[in-house]
XYZ file of C-alpha atoms in Angstrom:
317
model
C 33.667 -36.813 34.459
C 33.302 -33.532 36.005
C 30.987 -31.208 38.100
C 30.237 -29.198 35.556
C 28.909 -32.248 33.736
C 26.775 -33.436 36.666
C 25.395 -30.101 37.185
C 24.115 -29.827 33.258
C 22.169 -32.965 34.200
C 20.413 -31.652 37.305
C 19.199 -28.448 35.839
C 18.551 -30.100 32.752
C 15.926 -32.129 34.556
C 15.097 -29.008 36.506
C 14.616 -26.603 33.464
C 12.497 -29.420 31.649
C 15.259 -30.116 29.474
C 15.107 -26.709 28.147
C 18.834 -26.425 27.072
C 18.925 -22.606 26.789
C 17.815 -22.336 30.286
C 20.635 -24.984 31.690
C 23.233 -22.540 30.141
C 21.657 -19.024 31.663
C 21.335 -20.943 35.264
C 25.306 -22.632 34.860
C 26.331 -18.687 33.189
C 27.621 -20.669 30.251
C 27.058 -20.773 26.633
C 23.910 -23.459 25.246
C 27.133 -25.198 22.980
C 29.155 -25.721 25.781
C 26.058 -27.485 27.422
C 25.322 -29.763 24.019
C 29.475 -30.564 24.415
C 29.510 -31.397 28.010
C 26.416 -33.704 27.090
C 28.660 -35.594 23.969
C 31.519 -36.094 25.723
C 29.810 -37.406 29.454
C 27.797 -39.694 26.986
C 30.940 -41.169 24.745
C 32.839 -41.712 28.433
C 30.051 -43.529 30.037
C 29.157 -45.210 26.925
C 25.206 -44.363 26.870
C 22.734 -42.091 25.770
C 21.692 -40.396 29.097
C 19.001 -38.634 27.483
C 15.762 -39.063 25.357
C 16.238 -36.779 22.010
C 13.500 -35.858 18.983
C 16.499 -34.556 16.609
C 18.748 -31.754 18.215
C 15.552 -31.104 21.456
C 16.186 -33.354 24.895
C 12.889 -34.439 25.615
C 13.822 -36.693 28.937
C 16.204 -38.852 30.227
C 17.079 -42.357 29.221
C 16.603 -45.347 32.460
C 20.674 -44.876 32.705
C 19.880 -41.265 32.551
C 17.222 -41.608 35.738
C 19.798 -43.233 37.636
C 22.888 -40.902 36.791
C 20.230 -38.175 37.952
C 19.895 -39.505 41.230
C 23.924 -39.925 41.452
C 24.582 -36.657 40.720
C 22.016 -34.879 43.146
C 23.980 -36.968 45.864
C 27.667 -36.245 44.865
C 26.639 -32.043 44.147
C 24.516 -32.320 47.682
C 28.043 -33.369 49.452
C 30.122 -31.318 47.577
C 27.927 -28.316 49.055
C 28.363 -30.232 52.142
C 31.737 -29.876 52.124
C 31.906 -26.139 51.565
C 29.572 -25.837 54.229
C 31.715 -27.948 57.043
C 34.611 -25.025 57.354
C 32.022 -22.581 57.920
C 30.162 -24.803 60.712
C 32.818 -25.249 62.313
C 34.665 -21.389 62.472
C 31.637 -19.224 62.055
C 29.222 -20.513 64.591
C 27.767 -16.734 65.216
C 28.864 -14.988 61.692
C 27.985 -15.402 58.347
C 24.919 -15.015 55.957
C 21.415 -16.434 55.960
C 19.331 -16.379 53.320
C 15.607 -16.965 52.701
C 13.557 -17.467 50.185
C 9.541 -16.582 50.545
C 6.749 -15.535 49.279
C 5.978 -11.846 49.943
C 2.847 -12.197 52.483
C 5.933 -14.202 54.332
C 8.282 -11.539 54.254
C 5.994 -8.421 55.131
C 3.925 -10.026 57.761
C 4.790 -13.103 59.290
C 8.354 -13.057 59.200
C 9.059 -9.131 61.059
C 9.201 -10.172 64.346
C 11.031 -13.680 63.590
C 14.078 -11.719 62.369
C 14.113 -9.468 64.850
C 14.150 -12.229 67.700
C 17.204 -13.992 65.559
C 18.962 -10.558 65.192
C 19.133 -10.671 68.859
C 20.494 -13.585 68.765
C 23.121 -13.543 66.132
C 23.756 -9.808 65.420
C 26.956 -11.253 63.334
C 24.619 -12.486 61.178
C 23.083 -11.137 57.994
C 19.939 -11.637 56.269
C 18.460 -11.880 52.680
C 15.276 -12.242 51.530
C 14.835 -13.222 47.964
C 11.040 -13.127 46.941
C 9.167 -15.252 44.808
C 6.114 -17.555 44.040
C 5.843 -20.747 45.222
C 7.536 -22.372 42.440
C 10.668 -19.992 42.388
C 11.052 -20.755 46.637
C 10.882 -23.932 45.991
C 13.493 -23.695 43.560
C 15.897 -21.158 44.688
C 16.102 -23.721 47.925
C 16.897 -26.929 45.710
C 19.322 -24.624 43.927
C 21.151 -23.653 46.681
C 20.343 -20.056 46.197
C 18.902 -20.090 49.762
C 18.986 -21.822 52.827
C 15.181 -21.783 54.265
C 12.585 -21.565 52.020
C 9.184 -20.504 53.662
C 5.867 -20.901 51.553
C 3.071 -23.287 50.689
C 2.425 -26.846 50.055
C 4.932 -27.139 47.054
C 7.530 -27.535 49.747
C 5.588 -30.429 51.588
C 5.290 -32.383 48.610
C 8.794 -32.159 47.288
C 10.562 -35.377 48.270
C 13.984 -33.153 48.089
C 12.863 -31.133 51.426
C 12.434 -31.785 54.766
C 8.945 -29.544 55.662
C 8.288 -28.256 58.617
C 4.897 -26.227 59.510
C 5.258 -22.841 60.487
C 1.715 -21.748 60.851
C -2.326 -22.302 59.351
C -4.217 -19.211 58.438
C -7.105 -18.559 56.373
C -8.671 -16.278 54.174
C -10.519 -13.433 54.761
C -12.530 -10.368 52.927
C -11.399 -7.080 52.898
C -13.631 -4.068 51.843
C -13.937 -0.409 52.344
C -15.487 0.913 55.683
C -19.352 0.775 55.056
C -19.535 -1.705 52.543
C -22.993 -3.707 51.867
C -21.195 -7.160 52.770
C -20.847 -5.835 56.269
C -24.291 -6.235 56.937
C -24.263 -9.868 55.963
C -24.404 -11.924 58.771
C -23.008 -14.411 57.604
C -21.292 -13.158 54.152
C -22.141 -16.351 51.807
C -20.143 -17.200 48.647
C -23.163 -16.472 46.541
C -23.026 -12.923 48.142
C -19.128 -13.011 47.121
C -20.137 -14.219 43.223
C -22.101 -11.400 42.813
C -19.393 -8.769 43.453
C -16.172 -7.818 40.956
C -13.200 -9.639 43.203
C -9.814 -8.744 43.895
C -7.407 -11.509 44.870
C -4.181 -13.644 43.963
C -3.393 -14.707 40.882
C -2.879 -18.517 40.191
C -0.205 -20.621 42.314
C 0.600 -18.583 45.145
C -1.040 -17.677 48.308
C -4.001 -20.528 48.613
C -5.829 -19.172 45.380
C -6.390 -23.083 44.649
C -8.807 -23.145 47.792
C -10.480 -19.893 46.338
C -11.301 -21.819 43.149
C -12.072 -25.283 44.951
C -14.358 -23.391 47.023
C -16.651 -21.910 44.165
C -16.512 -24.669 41.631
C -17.827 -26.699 44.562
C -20.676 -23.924 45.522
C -21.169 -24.083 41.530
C -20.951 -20.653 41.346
C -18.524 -18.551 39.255
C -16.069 -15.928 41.014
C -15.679 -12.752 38.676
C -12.409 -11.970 39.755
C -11.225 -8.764 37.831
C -7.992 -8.696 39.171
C -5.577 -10.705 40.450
C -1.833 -9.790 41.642
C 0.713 -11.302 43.995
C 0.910 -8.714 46.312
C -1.084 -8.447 49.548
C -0.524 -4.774 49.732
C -1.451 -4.424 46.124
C -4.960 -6.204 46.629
C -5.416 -3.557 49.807
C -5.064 -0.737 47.625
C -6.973 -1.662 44.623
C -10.064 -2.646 47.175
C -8.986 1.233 48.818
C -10.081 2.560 45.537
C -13.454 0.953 45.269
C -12.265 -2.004 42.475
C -13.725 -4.755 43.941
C -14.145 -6.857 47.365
C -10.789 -8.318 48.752
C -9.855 -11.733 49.071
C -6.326 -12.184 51.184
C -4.947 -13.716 53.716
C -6.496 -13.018 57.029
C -2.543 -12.475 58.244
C -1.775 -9.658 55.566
C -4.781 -7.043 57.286
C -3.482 -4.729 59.718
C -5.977 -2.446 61.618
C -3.990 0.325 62.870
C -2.766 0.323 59.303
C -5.705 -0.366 56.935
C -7.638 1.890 58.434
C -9.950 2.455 55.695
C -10.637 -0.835 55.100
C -12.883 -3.428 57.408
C -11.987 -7.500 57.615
C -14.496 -9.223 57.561
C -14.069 -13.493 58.729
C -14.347 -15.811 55.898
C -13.133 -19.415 57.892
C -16.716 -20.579 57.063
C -15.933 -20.468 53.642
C -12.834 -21.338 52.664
C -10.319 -24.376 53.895
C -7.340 -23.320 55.684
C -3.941 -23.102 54.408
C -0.628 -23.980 55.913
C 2.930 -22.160 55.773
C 5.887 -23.978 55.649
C 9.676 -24.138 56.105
C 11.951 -25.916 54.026
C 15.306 -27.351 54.525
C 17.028 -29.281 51.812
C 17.399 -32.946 52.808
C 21.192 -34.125 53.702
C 22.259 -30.967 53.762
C 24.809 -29.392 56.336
C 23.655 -26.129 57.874
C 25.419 -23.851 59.923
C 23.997 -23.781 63.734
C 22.042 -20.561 63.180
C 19.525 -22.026 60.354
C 18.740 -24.631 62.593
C 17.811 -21.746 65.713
C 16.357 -19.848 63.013
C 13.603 -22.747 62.184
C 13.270 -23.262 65.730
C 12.368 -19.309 66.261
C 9.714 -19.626 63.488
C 7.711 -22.526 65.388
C 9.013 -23.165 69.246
C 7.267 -26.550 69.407
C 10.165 -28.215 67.116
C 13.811 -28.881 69.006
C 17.226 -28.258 67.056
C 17.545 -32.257 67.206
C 14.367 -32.897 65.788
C 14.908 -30.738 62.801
C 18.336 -32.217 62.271
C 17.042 -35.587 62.467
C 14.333 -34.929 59.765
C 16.622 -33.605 57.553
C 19.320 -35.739 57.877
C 16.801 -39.536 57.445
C 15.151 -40.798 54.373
C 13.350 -43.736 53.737
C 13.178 -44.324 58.098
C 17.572 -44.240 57.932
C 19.967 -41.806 58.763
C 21.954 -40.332 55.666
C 23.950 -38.599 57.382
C 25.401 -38.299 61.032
C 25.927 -34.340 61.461
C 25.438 -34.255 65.310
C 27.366 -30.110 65.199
């Protein structure tokens, strides 16, 4: 039994058993995955996973447990790695986070700039994605925060942390006919051509929650995951503007007017995600405490480091 082998059955349950995308996410070939497989399988004695001729389609009950195994041996492995660096390179070293881009070009600015203060030894990456790809460069261990919606709240893998609410507002050109609505109603928004987020990122699941309830039908004729992309499609006379309230910038926008839609739609959360059990150097846990000063260094350490109401492990560093 190796790593290699226990890492083919994480990302297999990761890539939904997808075997071509195990070997492009281990950089190895789709037969050396298939042998690894064979030969873990004739050593342990079982079949770890369900098969429909040459396709995995899930893993076997000794499979489910092996999973859960191997996340915990790979998890201290990383550990491991981690503990010469926490120990020697306090100040030094690289941090990298993993967001959505309304994250990185608005909320997150003056955050970094506070921790480069701080740790001016330390650099920074920003790796941007949706929701889903956050959420898994974090698991991964492509990053070390992850900052973005729900999906990180409801993954049992991270330890969530809330980093601020904000809601949704409109955006149109100055002089628009929905300024003069006092107060703009969701029927006024179904009859206009809307501009917003596509599906899975950025709230756009309260945007749809929000009309099916009103039983009216949003004609949304484009959608994109940029906030700066929505801006300048509603610059251009497309369509109304539907983004988040924290992506409008006055002395920026300035031929655009915001216009409050809290009435209208529920508010959303951001969040920051640590991976569970896992050792961080002393600068991700200043960095979390920078992005919301109510939480304490101990009090994100001790999240991260209990499941189930016990400690896993004891990392007082």
């Amino acid at each position: 039994m190796n790593f290699q082998q226990l890492k083919i059955i994480r990302e297999s349950a990761r890539c939904n058993y997808n075997l071509t995308e195990v070997s492009n996410m281990l950089f190895t070939s789709q037969s050396g995955v298939s042998r690894h497989i064979r030969e873990l399988e004739d050593e342990l004695g079982v079949e770890i996973f369900i098969r429909r001729g040459k396709r995995l389609l899930g893993l076997t009950e000794p499979g489910k447990e092996l999973l859960a195994v191997a996340e915990r041996i790979l998890n201290e492995a990383q550990n491991i790695r981690r503990l010469a660096d926490v120990f020697s390179k306090e100040d030094a070293g690289v941090l990298t986070i993993a967001t959505t881009h309304t994250q990185a070009r608005y909320s997150l600015p003056k955050v970094i700039k506070a921790f480069r203060a701080i740790y001016p030894g330390v650099r920074l990456e920003l790796h941007q994605g949706s929701p889903q790809e956050v959420l898994a460069m974090l698991l991964s261990g492509q990053a070390d925060v992850a900052i973005a919606s729900e999906k990180l709240m409801n993954d049992p893998a991270v330890a969530a942390f809330p980093y601020y609410r904000w809601h949704h507002a409109i955006v149109v050109p100055q002089g628009h006919p929905l300024t003069l609505q006092h107060p703009v109603t969701l029927q006024h928004l179904s009859e206009q051509p809307l501009i917003t987020y596509r599906q899975g990122i950025t709230g756009r699941s309260r945007l749809d929650e929000a009309f099916s309830r009103a039983a009216l039908t949003a004609d949304i004729v484009l959608s994109a995951q940029d906030s700066d992309v929505i801006k300048t499609y509603v610059e251009l006379g497309l369509g109304v503007g539907i983004l988040a309230d924290k992506a409008f910038e006055a002395a920026r926008d300035t031929g655009l007017q915001l216009i409050n839609a809290e009435h209208l739609f529920e508010a959303n959360t951001v969040w920051l995600g640590l991976k569970k059990s896992q050792l961080q150097r002393n600068y991700v846990w200043r960095f979390i405490e920078l992005c919301n000063p109510g939480l304490s260094v101990n009090e994100i350490k001790e999240k991260v480091f209990t499941t189930g109401g016990e400690p896993v492990i004891d990392y007082q560093i």
